[in-house]
Coordinates of C-alpha atoms and ligand atoms in Angstrom, one line a residue:
X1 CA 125.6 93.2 131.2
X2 CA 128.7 91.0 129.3
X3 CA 131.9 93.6 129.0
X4 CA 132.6 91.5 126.1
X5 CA 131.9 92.1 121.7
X6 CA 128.8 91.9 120.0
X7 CA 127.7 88.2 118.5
X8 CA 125.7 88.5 115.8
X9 CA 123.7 86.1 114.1
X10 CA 125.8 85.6 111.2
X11 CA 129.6 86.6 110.1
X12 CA 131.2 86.5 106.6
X13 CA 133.7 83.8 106.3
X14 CA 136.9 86.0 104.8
X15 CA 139.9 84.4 103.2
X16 CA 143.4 86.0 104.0
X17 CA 143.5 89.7 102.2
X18 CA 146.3 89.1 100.6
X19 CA 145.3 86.2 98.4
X20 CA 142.5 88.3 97.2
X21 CA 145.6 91.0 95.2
X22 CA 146.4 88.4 92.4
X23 CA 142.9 88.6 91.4
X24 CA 142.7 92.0 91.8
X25 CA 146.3 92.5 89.9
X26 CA 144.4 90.7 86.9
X27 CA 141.6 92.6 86.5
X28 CA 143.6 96.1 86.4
X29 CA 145.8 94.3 83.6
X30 CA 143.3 92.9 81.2
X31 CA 141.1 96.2 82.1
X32 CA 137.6 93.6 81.8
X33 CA 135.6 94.5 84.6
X34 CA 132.3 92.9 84.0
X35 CA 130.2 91.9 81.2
X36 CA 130.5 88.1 81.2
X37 CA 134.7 88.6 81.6
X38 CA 137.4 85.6 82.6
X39 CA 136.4 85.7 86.7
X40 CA 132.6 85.7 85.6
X41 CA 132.9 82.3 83.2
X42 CA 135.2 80.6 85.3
X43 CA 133.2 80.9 88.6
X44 CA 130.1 79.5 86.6
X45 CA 132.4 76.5 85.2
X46 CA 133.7 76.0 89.0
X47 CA 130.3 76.4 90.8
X48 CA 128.9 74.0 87.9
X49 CA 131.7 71.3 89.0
X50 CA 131.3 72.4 92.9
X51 CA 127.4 71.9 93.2
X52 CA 127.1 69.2 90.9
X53 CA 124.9 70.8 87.9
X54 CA 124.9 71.2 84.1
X55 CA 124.7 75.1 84.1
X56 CA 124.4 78.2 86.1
X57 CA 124.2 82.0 85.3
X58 CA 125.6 84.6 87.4
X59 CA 124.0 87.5 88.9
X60 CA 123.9 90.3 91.3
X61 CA 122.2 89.6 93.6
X62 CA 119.6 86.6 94.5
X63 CA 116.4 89.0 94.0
X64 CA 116.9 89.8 90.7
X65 CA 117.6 86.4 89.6
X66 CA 114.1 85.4 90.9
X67 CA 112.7 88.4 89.1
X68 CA 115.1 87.2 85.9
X69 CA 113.6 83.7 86.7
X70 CA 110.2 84.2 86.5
X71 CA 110.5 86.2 83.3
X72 CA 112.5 83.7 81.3
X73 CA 109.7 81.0 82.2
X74 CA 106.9 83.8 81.4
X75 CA 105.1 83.1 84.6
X76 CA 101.8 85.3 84.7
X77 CA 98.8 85.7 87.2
X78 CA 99.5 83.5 90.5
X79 CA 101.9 81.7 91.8
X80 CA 101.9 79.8 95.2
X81 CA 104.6 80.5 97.5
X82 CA 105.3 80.7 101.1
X83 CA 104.7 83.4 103.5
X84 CA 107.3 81.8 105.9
X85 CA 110.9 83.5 104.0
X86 CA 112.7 86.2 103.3
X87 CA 110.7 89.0 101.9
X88 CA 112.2 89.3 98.6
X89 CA 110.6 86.0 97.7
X90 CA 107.6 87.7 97.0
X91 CA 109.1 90.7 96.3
X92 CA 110.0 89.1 93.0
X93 CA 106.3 88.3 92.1
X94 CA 105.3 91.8 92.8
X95 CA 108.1 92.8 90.5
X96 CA 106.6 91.0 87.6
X97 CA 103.0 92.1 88.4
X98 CA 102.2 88.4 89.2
X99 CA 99.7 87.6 92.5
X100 CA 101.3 85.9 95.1
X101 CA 99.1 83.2 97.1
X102 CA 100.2 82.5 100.7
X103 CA 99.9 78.4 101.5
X104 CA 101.2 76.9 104.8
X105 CA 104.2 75.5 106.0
X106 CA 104.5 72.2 107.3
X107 CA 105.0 72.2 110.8
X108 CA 108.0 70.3 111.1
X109 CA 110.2 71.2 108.6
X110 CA 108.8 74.8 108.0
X111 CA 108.6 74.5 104.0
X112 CA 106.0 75.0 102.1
X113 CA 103.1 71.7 102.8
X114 CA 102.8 70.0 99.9
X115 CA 98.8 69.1 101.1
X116 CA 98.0 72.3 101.4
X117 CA 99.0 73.3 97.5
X118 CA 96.1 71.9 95.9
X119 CA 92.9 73.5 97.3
X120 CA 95.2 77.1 96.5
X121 CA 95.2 76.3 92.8
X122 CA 93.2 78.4 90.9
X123 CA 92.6 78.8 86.7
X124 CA 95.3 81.9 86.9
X125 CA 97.8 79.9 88.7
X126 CA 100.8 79.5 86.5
X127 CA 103.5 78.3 89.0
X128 CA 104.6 77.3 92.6
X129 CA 107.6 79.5 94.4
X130 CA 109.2 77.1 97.2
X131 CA 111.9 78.1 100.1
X132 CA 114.3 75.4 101.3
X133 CA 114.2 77.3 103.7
X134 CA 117.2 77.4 106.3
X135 CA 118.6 75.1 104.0
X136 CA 116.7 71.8 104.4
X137 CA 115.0 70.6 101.6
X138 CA 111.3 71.0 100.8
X139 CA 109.5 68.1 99.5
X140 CA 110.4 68.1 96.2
X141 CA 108.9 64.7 94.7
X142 CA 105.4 65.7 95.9
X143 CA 105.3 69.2 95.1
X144 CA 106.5 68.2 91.4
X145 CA 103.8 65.5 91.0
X146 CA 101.3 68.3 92.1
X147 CA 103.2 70.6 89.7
X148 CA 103.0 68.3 86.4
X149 CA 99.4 67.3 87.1
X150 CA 98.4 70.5 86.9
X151 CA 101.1 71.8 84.2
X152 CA 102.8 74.5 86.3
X153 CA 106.3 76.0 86.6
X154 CA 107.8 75.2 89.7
X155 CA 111.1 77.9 90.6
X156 CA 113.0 76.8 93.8
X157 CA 113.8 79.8 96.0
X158 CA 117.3 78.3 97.0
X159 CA 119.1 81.0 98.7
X160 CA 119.5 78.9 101.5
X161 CA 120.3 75.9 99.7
X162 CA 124.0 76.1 98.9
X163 CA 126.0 73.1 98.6
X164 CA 122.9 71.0 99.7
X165 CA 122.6 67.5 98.5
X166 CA 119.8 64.2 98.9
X167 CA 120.5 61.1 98.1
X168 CA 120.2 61.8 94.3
X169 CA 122.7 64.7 93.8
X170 CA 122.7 68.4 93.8
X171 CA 118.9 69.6 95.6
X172 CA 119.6 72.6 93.2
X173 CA 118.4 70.1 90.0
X174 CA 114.9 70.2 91.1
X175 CA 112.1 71.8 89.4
X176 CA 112.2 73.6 86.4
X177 CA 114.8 76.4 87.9
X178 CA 116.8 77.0 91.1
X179 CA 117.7 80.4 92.2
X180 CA 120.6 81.0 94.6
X181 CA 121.9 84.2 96.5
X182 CA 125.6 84.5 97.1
X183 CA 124.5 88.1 99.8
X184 CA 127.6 88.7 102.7
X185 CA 124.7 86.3 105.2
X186 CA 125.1 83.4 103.0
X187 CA 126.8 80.1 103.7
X188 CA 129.1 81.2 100.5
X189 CA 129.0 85.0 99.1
X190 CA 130.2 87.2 96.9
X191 CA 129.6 90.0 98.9
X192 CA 126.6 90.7 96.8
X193 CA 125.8 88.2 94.2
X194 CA 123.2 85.3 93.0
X195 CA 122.8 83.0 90.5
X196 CA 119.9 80.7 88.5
X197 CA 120.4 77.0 88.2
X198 CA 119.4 76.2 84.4
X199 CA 118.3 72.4 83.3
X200 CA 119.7 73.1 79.7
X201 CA 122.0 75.4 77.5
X202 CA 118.8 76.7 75.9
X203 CA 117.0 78.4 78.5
X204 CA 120.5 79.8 79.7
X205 CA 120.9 81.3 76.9
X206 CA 117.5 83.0 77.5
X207 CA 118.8 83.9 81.1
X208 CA 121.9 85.7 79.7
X209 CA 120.4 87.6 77.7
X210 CA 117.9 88.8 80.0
X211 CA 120.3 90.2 82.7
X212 CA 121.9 91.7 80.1
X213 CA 118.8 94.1 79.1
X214 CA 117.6 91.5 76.6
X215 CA 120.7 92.3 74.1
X216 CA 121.0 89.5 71.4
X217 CA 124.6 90.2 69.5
X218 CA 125.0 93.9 69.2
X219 CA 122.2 95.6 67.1
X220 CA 119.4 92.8 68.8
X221 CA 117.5 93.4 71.7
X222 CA 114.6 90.8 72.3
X223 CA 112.8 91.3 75.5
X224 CA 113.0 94.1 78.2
X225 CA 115.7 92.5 80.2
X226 CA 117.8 94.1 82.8
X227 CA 121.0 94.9 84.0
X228 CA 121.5 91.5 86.5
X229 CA 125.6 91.0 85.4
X230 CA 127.5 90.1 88.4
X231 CA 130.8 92.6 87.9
X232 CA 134.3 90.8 87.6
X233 CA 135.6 91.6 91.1
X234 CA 132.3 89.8 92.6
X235 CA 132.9 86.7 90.6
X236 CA 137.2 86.6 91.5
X237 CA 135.7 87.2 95.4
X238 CA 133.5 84.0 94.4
X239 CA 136.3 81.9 92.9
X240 CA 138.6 82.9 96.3
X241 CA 135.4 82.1 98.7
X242 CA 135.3 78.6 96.7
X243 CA 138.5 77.2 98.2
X244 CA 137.6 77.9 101.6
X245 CA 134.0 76.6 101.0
X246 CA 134.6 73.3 102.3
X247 CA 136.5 74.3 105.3
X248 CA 133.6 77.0 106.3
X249 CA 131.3 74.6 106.1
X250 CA 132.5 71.8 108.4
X251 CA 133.2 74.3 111.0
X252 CA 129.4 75.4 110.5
X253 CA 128.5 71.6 111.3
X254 CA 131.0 72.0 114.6
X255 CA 129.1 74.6 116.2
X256 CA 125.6 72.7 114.9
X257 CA 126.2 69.9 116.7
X258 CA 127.8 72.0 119.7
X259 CA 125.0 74.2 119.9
X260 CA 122.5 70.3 119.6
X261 CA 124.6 68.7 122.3
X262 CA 124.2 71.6 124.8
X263 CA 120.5 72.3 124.2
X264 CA 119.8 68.5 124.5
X265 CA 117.1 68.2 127.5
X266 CA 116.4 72.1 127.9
X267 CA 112.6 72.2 129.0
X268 CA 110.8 74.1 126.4
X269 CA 113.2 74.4 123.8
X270 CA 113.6 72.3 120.4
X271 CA 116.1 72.3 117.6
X272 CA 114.3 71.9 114.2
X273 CA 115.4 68.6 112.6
X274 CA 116.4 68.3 109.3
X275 CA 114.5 67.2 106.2
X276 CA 116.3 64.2 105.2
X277 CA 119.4 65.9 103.0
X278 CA 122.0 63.7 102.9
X279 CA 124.6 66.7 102.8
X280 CA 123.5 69.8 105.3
X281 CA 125.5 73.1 105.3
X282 CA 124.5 73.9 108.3
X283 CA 123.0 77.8 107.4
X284 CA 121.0 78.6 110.1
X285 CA 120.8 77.0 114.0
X286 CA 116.9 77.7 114.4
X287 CA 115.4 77.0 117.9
X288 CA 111.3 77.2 118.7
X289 CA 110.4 78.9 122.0
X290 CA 107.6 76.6 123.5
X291 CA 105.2 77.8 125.8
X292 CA 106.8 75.4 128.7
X293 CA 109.4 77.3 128.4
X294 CA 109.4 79.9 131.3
X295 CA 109.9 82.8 129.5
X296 CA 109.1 84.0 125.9
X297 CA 110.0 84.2 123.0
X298 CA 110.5 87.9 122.8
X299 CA 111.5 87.6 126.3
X300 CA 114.7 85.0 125.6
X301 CA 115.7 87.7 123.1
X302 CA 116.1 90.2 124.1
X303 CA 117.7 88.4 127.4
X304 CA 120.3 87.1 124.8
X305 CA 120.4 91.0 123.0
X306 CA 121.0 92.2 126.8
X307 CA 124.1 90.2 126.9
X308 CA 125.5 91.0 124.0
X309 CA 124.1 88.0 121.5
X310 CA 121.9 89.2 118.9
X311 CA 120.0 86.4 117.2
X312 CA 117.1 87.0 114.9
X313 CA 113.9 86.2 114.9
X314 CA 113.6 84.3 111.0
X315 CA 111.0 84.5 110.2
X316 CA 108.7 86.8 111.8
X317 CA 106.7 89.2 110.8
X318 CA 105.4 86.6 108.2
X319 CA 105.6 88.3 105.1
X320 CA 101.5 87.9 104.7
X321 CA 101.7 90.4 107.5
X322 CA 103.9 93.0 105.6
X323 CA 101.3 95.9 104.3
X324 CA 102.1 95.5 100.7
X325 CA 100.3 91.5 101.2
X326 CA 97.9 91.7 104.2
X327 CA 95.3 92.4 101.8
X328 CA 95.3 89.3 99.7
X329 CA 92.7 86.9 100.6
X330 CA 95.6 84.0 101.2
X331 CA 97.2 86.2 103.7
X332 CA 94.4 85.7 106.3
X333 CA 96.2 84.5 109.7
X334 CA 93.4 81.3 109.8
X335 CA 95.2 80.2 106.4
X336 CA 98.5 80.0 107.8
X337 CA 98.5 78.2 111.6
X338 CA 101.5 76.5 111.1
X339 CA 103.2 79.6 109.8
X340 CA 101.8 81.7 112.4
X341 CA 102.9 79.8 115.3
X342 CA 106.9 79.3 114.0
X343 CA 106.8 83.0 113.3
X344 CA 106.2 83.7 117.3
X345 CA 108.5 80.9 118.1
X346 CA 111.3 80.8 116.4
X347 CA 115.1 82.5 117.1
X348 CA 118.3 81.8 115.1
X349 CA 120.6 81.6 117.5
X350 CA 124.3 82.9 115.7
X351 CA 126.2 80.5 113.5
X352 CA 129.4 80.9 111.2
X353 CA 132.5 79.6 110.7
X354 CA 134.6 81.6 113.4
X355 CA 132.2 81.3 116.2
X356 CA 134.1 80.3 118.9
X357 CA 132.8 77.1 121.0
X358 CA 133.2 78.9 124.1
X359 CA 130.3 81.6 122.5
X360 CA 128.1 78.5 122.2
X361 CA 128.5 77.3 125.9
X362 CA 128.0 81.3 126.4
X363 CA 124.7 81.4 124.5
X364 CA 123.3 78.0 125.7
X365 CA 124.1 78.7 129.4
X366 CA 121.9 81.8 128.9
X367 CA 119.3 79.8 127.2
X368 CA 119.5 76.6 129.9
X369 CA 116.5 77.0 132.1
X370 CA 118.8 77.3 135.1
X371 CA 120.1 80.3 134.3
X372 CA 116.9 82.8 134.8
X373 CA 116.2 85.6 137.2
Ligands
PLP401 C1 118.9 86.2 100.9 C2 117.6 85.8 100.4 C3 117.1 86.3 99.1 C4 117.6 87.5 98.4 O1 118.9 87.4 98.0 P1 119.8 88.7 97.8 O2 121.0 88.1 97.2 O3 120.0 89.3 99.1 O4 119.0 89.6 96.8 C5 115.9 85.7 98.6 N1 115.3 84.7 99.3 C6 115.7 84.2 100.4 C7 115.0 83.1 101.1 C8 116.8 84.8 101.0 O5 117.2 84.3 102.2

């Protein structure tokens, strides 16, 4: 047993305390604390300029801007998605009393296989949910041709996707909306917070006024929106986090390739490769346990927990397996192989900005197959 602190999977990136009081200072003057205030529009103008798109709308938090999300595009019956994510994914469905239908992951980059869509479309589908999931982009050209020939919404669960770029631009312009989630685990945060990635001024408009209960001006109220704001003192912790973003980031990539370098050869273990994005932010460092490797996957993690280094097991359980969806017909294990097998496989081994490099040799000395027993 390691003496030494706890290493968890993730840590929030902080900026010095006391650069936070001048925003803090400013909100106790003007006395606006939330309700679309000075922080709240300037964030949205400085994530528009920072990600590279036309418009965003706060929120906050990233589940109710997928709930928020599938309401402004009216999305009824079913809707594809993934059962290889975070559960709030198809939390949001259940929200909106749509029916969510597991398909597969491809086996490489773990997003949702764009071959596998079409034999799940059925007369009540209205849309397909995709994950980037840890970040690396899903294939978006092919899952949008599937998506205009059959005249569905497509709504990108990005909540891994910050900052992440192809060759084109901003992965965040794809499909017909983007959702983000700025949570304390996130490669950028606002403690709590989210936001939807709109393709015109129109259907923001739409979007504000549902997280704001549907109110249209002050006597209006046109749908039965709900309270979504993100608060003034999330949105100046976002515009602080934004100056740092850059630097958090590139120390992410340090310890990526750190962590690639030392694993490099080990007998059982593989990194997951990227899906061709030209810019990474490096979110996640997931590993797959192979069964050449001499112990399990359970086995290696709680070796790891034992010392002290407490990585997670993203994803497993599948969230087909969680009781509210084991029921549905698309949950059935013999639908989703490919998700079935990277659910027993996979760890997260930890990864943020102020992991030290000696914590990596740490980690990967543990994981090196010399170091059983
Ligand atoms: C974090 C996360 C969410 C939820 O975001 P919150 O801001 O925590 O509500 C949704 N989907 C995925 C894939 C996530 O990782």
């Amino acid at each position: 047993m390691s003496s030494k602190k706890n290493i968890y999977v993730t840590q929030p990136y902080l900026p010095p305390l006391e650069e936070f009081i001048p925003y803090l200072e400013q909100i106790w003057n003007n006395k606006i604390l939330t309700n679309g205030g000075p922080f709240h529009q300037q964030l949205e103008t400085a994530l528009c300029e920072y990600l590279g798109v036309d418009h965003i709308a706060l929120f906050t938090n990233g589940t109710i801007a997928l709930v928020t999300a599938l309401q402004a595009l009216r999305i009824t019956g079913e809707v594809i998605t993934t059962p290889y994510s975070f559960v709030a994914t198809s939390h949001s469905l259940l929200w909106n009393g749509i029916k969510p239908v597991f398909v597969d992951i491809d086996p490489n980059t773990f997003n949702l296989d764009p071959a596998k869509i079409e034999a799940a479309i059925t007369p009540q589908t209205t849309a397909i949910m995709p994950v980037h999931c840890y970040g690396h982009p899903c294939d978006v050209e092919a899952i949008q041709r599937i998506a205009d020939n059959y005249n569905l919404k497509l709504i990108y669960d990005a909540a891994h996707a910050f900052g992440v770029q192809d060759a084109q631009g901003s992965i965040l312009r794809h499909g017909d909306l983007s959702v983000l989630s700025f949570h304390a685990t996130k490669v950028f945060n606002t403690f709590e917070g989210g936001a939807i990635i709109c393709p015109d001024a129109k259907t923001k408009v739409r979007i504000d006024q549902l997280k704001n209960f549907g109110h249209v001006g002050e006597v209006n109220v046109v749908a039965p929106g709900i309270n979504g704001k993100m608060s003034e003192f999330n949105a100046a912790l976002g515009l602080l986090q934004l100056k740092y973003i850059d630097q958090a980031i590139a120390r992410r990539k340090g310890i990526y390739e750190a962590y690639r370098e030392r694993l490099e050869g080990t007998i059982g273990i593989r990194c997951l490769g990227d899906a061709g994005e030209k810019v990474a932010n490096y979110a996640y460092f997931p590993i797959l346990v192979d069964p050449d490797y001499p112990i399990s996957r359970d086995d290696l993690y709680q070796k790891l927990k034992d010392h002290g280094i407490h990585p997670r097991r993203y994803f497993y359980p599948l969230i087909s397996d969680f009781p509210m969806y084991r029921g549905l017909p698309s949950a059935h294990r013999e639908n989703l192989p490919c998700a079935t097998a990277a659910a027993q496989r996979v760890l997260c081994l930890p990864i943020y900005p102020n992991l030290e490099i000696s914590a990596v040799d740490e980690i990967t000395n543990l994981i090196g197959t010399n170091s059983h027993g």
